[in-house]
PDB file of C-alpha atoms in Angstrom:
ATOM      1  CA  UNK I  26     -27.734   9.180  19.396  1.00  0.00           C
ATOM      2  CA  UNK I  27     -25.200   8.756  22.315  1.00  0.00           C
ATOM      3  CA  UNK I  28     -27.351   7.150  25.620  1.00  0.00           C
ATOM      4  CA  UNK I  29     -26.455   8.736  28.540  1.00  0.00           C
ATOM      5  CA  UNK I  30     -27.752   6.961  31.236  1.00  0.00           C
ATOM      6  CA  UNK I  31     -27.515   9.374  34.341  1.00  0.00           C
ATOM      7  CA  UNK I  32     -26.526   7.013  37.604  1.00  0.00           C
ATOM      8  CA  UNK I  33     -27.192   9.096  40.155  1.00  0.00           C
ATOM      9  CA  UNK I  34     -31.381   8.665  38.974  1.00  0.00           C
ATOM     10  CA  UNK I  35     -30.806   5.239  39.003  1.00  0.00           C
ATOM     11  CA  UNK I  36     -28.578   4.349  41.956  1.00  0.00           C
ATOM     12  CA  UNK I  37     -30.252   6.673  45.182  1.00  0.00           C
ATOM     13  CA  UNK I  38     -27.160   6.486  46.934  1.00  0.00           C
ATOM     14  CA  UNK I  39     -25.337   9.824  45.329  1.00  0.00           C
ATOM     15  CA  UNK I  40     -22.705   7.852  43.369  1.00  0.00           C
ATOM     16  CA  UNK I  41     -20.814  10.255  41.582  1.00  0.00           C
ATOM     17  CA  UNK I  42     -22.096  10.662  38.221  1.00  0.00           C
ATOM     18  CA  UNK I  43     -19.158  11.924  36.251  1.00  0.00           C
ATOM     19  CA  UNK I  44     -17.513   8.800  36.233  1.00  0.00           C
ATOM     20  CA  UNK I  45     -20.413   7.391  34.873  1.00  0.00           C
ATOM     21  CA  UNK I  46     -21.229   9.829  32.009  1.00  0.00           C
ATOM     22  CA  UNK I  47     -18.544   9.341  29.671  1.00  0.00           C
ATOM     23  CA  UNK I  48     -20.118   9.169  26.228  1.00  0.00           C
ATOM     24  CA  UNK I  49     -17.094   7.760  24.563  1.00  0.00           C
ATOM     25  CA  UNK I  50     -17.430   4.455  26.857  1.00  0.00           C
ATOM     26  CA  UNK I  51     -18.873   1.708  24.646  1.00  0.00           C
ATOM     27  CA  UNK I  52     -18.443  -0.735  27.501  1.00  0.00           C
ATOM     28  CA  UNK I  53     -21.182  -1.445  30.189  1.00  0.00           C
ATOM     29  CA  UNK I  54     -22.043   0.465  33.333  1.00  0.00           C
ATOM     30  CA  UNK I  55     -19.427  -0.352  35.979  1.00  0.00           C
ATOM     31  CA  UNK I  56     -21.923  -1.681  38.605  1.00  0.00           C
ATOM     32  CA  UNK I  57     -20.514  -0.145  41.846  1.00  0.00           C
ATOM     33  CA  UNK I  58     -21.775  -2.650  45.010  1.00  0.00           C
ATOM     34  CA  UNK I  59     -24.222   0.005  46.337  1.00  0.00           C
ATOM     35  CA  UNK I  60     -26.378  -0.272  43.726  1.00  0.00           C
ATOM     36  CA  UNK I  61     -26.522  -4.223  43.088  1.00  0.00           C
ATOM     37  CA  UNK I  62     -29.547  -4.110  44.796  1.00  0.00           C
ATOM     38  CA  UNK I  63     -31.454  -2.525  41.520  1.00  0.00           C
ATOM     39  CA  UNK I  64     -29.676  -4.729  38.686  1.00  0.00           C
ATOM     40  CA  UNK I  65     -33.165  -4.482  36.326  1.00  0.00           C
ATOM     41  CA  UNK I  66     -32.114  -0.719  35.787  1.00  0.00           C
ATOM     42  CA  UNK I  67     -28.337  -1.336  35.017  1.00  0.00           C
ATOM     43  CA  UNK I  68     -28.659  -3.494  32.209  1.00  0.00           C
ATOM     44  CA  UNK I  69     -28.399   0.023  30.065  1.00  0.00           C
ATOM     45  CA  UNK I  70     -25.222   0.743  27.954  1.00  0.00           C
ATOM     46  CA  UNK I  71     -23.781   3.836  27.371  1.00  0.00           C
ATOM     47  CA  UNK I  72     -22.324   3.869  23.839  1.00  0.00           C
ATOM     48  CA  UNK I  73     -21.843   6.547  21.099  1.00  0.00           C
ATOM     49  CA  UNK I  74     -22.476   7.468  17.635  1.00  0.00           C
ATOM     50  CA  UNK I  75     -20.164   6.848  14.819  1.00  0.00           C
ATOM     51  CA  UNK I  76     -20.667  10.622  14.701  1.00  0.00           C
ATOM     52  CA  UNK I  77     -19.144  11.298  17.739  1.00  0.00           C
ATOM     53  CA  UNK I  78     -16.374   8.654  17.444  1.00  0.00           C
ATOM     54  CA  UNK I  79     -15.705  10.510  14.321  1.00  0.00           C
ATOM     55  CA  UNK I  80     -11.962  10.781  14.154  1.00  0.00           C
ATOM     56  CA  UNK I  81     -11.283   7.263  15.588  1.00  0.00           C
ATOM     57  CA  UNK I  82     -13.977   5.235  14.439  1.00  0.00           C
ATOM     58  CA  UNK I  83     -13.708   6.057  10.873  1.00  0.00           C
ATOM     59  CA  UNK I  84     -13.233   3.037   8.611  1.00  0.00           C
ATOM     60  CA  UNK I  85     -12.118   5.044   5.823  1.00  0.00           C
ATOM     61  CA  UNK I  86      -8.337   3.532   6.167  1.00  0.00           C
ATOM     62  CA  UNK I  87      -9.355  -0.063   6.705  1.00  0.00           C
ATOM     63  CA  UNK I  88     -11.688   0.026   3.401  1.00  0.00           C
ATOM     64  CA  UNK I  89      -8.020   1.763   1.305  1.00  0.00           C
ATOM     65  CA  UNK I  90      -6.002  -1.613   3.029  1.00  0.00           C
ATOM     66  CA  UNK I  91      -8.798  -3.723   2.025  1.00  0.00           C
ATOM     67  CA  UNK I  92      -9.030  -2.139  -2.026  1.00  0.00           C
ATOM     68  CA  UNK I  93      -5.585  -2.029  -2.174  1.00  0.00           C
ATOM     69  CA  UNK I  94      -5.510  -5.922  -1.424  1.00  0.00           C
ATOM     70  CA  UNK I  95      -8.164  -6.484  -3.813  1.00  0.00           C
ATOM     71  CA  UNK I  96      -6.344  -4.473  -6.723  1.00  0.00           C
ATOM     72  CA  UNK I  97      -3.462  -6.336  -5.741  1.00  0.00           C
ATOM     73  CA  UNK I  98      -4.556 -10.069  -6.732  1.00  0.00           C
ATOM     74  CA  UNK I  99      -7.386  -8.216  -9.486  1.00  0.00           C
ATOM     75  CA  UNK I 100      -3.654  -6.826 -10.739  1.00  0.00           C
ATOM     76  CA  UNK I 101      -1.707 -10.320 -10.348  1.00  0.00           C
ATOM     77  CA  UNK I 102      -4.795 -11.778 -12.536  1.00  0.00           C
ATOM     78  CA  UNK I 103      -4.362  -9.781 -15.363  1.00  0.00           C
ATOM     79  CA  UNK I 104      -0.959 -11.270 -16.546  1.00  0.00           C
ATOM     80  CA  UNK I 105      -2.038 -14.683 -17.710  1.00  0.00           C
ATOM     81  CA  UNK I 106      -5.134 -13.172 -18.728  1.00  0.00           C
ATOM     82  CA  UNK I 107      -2.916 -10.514 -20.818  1.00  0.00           C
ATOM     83  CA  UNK I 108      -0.658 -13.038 -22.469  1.00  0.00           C
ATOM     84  CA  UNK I 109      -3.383 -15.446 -22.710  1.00  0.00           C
ATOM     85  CA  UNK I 110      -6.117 -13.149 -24.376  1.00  0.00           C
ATOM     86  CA  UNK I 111      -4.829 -10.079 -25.370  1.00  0.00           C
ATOM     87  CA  UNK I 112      -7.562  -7.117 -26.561  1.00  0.00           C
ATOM     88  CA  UNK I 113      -8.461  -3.386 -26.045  1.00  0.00           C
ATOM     89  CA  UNK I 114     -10.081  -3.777 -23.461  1.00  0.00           C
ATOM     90  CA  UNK I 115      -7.254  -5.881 -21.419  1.00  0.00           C
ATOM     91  CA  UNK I 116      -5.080  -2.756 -22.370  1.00  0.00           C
ATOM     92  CA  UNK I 117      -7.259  -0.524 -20.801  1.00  0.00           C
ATOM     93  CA  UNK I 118      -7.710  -2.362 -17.694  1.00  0.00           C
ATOM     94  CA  UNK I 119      -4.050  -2.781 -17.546  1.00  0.00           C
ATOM     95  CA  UNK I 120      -3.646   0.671 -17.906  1.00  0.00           C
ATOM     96  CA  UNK I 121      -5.971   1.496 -14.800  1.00  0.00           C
ATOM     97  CA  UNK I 122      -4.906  -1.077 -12.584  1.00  0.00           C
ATOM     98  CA  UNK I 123      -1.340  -0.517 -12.992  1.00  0.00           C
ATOM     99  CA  UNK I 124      -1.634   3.312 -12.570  1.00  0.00           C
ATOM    100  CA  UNK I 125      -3.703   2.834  -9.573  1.00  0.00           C
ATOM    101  CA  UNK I 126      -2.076   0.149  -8.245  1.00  0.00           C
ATOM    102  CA  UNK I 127       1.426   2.688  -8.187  1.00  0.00           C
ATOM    103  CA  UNK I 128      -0.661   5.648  -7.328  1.00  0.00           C
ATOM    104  CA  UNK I 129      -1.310   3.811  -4.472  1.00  0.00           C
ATOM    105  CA  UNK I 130       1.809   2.321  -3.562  1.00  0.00           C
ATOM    106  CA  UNK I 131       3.403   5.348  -3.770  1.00  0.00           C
ATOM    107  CA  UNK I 132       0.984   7.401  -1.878  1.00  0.00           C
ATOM    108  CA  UNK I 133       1.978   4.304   0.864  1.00  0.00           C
ATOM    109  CA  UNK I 134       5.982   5.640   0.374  1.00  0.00           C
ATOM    110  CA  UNK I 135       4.956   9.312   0.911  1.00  0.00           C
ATOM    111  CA  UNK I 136       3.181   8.504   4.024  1.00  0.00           C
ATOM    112  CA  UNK I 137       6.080   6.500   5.386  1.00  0.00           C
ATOM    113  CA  UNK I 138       9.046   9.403   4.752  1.00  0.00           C
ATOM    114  CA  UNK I 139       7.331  12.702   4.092  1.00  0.00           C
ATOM    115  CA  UNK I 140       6.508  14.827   7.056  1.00  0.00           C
ATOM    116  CA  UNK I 141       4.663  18.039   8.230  1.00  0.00           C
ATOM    117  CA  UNK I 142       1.083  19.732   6.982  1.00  0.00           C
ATOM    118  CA  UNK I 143       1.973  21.472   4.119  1.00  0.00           C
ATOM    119  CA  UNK I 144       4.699  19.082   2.812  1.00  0.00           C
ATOM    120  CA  UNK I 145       1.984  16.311   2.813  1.00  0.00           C
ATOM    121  CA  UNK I 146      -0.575  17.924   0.983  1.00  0.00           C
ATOM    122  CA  UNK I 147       2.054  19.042  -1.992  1.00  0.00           C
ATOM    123  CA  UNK I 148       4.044  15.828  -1.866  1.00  0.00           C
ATOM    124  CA  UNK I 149       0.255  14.015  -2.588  1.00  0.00           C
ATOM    125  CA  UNK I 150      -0.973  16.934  -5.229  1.00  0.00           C
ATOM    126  CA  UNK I 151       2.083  16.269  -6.975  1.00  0.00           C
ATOM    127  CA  UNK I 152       1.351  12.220  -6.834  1.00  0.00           C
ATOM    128  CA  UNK I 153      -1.987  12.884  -8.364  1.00  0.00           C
ATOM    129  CA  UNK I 154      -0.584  14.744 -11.218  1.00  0.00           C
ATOM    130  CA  UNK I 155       1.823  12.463 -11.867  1.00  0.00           C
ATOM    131  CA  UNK I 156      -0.565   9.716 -11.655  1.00  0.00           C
ATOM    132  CA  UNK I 157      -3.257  11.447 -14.117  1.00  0.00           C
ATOM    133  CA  UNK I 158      -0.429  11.947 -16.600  1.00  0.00           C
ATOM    134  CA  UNK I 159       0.202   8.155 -16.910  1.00  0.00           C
ATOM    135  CA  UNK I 160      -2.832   6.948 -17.105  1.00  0.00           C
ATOM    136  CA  UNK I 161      -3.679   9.519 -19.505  1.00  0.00           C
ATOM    137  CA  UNK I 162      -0.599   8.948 -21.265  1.00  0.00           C
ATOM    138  CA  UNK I 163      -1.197   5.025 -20.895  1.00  0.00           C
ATOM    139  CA  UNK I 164      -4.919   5.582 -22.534  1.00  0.00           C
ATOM    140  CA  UNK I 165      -3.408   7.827 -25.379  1.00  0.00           C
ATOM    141  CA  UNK I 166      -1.153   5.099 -25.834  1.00  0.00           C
ATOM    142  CA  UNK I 167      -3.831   2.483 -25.946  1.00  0.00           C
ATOM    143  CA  UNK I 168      -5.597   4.426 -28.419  1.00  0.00           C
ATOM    144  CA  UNK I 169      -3.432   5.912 -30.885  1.00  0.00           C
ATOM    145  CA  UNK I 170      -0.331   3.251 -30.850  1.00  0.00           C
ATOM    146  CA  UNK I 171      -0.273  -0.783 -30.512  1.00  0.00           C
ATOM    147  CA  UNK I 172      -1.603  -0.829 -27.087  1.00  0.00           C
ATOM    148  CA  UNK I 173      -0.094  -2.577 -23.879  1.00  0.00           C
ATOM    149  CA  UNK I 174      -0.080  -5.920 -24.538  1.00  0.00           C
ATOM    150  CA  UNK I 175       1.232  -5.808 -28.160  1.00  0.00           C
ATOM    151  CA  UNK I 176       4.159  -3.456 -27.007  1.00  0.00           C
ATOM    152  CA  UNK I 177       5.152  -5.949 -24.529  1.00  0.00           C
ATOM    153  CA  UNK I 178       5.389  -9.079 -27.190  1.00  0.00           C
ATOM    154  CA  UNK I 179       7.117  -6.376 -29.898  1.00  0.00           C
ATOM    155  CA  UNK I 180       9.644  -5.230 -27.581  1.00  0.00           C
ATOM    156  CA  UNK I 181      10.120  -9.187 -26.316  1.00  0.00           C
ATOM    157  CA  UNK I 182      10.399  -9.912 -29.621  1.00  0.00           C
ATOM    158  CA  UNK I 183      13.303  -7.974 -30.465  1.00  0.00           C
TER     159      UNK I 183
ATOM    160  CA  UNK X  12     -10.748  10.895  24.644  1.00  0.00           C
ATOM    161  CA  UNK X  13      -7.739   9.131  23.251  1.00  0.00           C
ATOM    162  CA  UNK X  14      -6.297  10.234  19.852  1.00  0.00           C
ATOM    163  CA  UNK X  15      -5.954   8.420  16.197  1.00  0.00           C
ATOM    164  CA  UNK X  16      -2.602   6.795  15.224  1.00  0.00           C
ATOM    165  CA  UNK X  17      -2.154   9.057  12.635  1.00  0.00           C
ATOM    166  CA  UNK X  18      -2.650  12.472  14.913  1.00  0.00           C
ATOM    167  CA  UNK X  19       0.126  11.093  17.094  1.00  0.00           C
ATOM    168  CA  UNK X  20       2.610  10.216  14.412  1.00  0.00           C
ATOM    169  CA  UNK X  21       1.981  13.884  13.400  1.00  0.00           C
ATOM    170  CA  UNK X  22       2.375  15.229  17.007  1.00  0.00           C
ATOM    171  CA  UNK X  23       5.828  12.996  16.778  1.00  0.00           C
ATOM    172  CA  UNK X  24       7.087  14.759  13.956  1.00  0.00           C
ATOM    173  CA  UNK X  25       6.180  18.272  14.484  1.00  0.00           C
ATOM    174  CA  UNK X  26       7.711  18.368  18.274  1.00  0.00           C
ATOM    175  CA  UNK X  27      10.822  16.998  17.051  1.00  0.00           C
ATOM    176  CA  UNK X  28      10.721  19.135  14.073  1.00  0.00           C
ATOM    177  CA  UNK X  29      10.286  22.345  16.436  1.00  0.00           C
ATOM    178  CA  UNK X  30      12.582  20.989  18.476  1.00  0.00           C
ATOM    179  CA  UNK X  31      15.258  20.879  15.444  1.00  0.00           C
ATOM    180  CA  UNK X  32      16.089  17.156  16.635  1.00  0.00           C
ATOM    181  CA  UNK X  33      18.488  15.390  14.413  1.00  0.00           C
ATOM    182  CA  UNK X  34      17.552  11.991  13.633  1.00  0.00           C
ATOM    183  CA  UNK X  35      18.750   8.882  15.461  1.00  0.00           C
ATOM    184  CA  UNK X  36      20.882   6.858  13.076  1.00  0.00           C
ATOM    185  CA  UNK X  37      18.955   3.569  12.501  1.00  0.00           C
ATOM    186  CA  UNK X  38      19.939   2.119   8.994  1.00  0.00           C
ATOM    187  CA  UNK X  39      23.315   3.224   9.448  1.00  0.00           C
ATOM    188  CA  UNK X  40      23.922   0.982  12.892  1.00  0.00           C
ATOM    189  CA  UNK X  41      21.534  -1.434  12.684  1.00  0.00           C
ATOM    190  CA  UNK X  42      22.180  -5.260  11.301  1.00  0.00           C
ATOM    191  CA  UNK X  43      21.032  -5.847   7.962  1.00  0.00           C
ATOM    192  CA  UNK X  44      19.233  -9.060   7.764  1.00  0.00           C
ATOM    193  CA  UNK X  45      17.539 -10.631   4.460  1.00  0.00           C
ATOM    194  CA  UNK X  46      13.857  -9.773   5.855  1.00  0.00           C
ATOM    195  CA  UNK X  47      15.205  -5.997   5.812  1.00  0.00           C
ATOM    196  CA  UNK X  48      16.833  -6.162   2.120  1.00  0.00           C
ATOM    197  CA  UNK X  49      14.283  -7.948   0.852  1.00  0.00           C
ATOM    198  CA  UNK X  50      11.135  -5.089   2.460  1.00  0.00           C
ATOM    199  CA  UNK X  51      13.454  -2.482   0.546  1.00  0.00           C
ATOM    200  CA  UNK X  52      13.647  -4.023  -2.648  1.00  0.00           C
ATOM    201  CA  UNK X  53      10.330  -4.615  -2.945  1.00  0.00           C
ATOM    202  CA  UNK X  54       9.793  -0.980  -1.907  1.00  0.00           C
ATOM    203  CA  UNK X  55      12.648  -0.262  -4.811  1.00  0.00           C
ATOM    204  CA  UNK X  56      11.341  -2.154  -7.484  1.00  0.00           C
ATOM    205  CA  UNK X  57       7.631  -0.974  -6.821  1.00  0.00           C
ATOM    206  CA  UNK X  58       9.056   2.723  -7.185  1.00  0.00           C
ATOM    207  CA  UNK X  59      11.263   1.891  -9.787  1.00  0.00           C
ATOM    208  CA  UNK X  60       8.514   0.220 -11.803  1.00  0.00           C
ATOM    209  CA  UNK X  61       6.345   2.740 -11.555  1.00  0.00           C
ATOM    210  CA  UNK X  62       8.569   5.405 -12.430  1.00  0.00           C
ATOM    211  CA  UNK X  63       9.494   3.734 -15.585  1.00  0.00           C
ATOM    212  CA  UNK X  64       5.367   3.255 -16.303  1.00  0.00           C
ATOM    213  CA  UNK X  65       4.659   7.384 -15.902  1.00  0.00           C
ATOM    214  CA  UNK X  66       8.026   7.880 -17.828  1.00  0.00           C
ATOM    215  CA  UNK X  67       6.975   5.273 -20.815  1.00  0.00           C
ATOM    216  CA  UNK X  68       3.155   7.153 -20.202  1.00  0.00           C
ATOM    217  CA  UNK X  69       4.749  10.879 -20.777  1.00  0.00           C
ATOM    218  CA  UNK X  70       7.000   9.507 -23.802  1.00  0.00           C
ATOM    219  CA  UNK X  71       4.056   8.251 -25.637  1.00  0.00           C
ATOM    220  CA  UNK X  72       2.029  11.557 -24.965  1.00  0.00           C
ATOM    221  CA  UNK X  73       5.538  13.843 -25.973  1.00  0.00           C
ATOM    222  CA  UNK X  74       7.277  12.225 -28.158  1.00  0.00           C
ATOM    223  CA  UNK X  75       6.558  12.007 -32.114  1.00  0.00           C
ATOM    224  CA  UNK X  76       6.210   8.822 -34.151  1.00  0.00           C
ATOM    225  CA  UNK X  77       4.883   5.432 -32.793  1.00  0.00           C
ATOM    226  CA  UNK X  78       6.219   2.667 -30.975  1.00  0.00           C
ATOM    227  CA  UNK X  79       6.981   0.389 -33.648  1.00  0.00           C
ATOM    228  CA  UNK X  80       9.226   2.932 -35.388  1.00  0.00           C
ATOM    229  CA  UNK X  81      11.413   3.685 -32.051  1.00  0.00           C
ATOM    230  CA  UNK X  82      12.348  -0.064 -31.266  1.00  0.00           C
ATOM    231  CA  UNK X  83      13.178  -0.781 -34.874  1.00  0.00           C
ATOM    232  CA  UNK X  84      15.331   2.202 -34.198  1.00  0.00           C
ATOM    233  CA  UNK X  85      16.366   0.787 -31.020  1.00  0.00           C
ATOM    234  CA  UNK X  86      17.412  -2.552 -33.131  1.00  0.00           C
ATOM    235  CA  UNK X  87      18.911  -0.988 -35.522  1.00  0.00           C
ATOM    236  CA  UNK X  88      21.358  -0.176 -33.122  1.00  0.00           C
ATOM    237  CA  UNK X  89      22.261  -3.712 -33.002  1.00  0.00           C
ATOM    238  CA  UNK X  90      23.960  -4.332 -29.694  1.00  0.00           C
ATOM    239  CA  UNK X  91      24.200  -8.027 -29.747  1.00  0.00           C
ATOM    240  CA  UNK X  92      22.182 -10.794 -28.036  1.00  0.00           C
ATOM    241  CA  UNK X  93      23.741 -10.650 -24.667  1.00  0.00           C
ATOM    242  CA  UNK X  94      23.213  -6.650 -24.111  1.00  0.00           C
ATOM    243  CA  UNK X  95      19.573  -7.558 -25.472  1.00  0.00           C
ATOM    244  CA  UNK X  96      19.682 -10.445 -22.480  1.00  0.00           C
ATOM    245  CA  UNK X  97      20.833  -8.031 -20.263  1.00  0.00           C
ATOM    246  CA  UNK X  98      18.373  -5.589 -21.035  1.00  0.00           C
ATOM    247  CA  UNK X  99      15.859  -7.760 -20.598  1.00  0.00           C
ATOM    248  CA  UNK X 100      17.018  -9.764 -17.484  1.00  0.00           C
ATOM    249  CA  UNK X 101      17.153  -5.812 -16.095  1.00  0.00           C
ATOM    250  CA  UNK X 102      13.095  -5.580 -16.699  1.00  0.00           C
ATOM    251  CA  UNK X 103      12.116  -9.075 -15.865  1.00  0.00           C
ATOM    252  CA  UNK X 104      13.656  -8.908 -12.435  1.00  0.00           C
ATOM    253  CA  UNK X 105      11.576  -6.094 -11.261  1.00  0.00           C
ATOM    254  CA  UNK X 106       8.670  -7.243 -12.152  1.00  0.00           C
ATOM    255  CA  UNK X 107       9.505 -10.727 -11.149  1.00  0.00           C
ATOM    256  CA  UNK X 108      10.526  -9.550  -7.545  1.00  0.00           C
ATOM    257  CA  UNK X 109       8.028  -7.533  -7.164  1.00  0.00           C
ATOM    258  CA  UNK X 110       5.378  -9.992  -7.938  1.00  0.00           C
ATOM    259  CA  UNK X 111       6.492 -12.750  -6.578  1.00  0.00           C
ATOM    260  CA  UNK X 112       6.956 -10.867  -3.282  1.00  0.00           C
ATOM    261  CA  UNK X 113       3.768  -9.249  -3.546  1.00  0.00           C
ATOM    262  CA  UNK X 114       2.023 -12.720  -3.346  1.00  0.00           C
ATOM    263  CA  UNK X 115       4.062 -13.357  -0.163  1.00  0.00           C
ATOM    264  CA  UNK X 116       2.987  -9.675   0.836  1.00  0.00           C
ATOM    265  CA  UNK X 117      -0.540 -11.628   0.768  1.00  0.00           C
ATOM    266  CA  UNK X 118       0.255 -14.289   2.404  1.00  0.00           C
ATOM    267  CA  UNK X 119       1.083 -11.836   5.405  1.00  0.00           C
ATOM    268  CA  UNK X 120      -1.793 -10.090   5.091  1.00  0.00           C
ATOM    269  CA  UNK X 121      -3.865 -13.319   5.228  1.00  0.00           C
ATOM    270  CA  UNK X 122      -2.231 -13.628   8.849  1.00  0.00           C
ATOM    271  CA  UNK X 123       0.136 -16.582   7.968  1.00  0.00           C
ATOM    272  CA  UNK X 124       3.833 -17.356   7.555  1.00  0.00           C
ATOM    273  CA  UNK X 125       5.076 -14.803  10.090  1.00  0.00           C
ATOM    274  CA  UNK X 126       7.628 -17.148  11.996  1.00  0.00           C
ATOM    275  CA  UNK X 127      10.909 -16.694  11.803  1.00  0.00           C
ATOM    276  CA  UNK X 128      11.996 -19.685  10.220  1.00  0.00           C
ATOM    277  CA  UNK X 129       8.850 -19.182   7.723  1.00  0.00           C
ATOM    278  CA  UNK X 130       9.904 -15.499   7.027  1.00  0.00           C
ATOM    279  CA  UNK X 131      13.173 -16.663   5.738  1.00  0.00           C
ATOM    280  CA  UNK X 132      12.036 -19.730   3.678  1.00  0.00           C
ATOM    281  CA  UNK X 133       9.249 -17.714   1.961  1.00  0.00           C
ATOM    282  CA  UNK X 134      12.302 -15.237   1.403  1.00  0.00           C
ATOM    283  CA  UNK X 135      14.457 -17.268  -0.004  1.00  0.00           C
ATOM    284  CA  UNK X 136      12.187 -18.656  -1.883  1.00  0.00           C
ATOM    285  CA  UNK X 137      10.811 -15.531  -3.533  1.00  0.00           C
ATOM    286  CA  UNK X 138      14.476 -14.584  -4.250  1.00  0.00           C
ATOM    287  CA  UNK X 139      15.397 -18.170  -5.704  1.00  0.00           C
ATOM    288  CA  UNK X 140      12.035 -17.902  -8.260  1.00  0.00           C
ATOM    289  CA  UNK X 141      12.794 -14.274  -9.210  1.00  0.00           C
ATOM    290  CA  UNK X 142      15.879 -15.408 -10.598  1.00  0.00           C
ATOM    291  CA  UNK X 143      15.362 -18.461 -12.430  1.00  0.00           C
ATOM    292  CA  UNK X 144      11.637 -16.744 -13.553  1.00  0.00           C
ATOM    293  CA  UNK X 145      13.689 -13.661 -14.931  1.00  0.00           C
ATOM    294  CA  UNK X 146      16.698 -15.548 -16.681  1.00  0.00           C
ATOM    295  CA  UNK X 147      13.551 -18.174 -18.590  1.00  0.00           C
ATOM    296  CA  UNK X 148      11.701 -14.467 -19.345  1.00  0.00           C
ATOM    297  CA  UNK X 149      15.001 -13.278 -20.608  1.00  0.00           C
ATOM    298  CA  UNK X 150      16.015 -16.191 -22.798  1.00  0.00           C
ATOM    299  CA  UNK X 151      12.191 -16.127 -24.446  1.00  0.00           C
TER     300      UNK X 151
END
């Protein structure tokens, strides 16, 4: 959907139109002086599609900062609530939060110190199994023993 | 036109990589200042913590028995109400820390307290709660 506007149709005077052509330009037509003397046909922009922006207009990493925020205080929430109200389904909401919450964190680590295609993609594979594990092993928990909140106040207890 | 940040980190790396560069030093010659210790203790105790979570997570999926029955064994062991302190002063801190300095983490992100002088006092402070939050926690 990019608009190309071609200047040298607009502007008669053979102004080069490669300058003008750029389709990753989401800025208005530099008026050169020549061609002040037709301003109705400038007013066209020449912008481009998310499409074509692809790679650096992609807002997939500014929605991850914004979740991880959200889990964050959602996370910070869930301790009053936990020693307040304890229940199943507090456990099990623990139990995602917190394994998300350190899947993510982590994931944040491995950005910062591991390096290089391949290393990347196994140090992250091996982050996701890890991850599954505990929350599986969290859920098992849940289920089959005393559950999150109750082990906390046993082992407090002690 | 132009690249992403994360295509020229990667362009960073592999050069120097192919290059066989060693590394500057950094943490080895640089001044430590509280801001620093405190970034890599909250990195520390976030790892930390969550190792101990997947570790608790595989136990419970591995091991036999139930909960109950491995901290009466744990009791039974009777080590005394100041290892028991310690023990628990050792997880409350963590979690304390990291909390605590999460919420300042947020303040950050919310675009405020990033002076100097505001740095430090939120710092301090963070530190200051930790401790008295994990010695009431451990007393409990």
């Amino acid at each position: 959907m990019a608009a190309i506007v071609r200047l040298s149709s607009v502007c008669r005077r053979g102004v080069n139109p490669l300058f003008y052509q750029s389709t990753l330009l989401a800025r208005p037509l530099v008026v050169p002086h020549k061609c002040q003397e037709q301003p109705h046909l400038l007013t066209a922009r020449i912008h481009a599609s998310q499409a074509l922006y692809a790679s650096s207009g992609s807002k997939a990493a500014s929605l991850h900062w914004t979740a991880e925020r959200v889990l964050s205080i959602l996370l910070l929430s869930m301790g009053p609530i936990a020693y307040f109200n304890p229940s199943p389904v507090v456990d099990y909401s623990l139990a995602a939060a917190l394994t998300l919450h350190g899947h993510w964190g982590i994931g944040q680590v491995l950005t910062d110190y591991v390096h290089g295609d391949t290393k990347v993609k196994m140090a992250n594979a091996g982050l996701f199994l890890l991850s599954t594990i505990t929350f599986a092993g969290l859920c098992y928990f849940n289920y089959n023993d005393v559950g999150i909140c109750k082990a906390i106040a046993l082992l407090w207890s002690k | 036109m132009g690249t992403t940040a994360k295509e020229e980190m990667n362009k960073f790396w592999s050069k120097n990589a192919k290059l066989n560069r060693p590394m500057s030093p950094h943490i080895t010659i640089y001044k430590w200042s509280v801001p620093m210790m405190m970034s890599i203790t909250h990195r520390g105790t976030g790892v930390g913590l969550s190792g101990a979570i997947s570790a608790f997570a595989l136990a419970a999926l591995v091991l036999p028995g139930n909960y109950p029955d491995y901290l009466d064994m744990i009791h039974s062991l009777s080590m005394g109400p100041y290892l028991i302190g310690l023990a628990k002063f050792g997880i409350a801190f963590p979690v304390s820390y990291h909390t605590l300095n999460g919420i300042r983490h947020l303040w950050w992100d919310l675009g405020k307290g990033f002076r100097i002088p505001e740095v430090y006092r939120t710092g301090y402070t963070v530190i200051g709660l930790s401790i008295i939050a994990s010695i009431a926690l451990a007393s409990l």
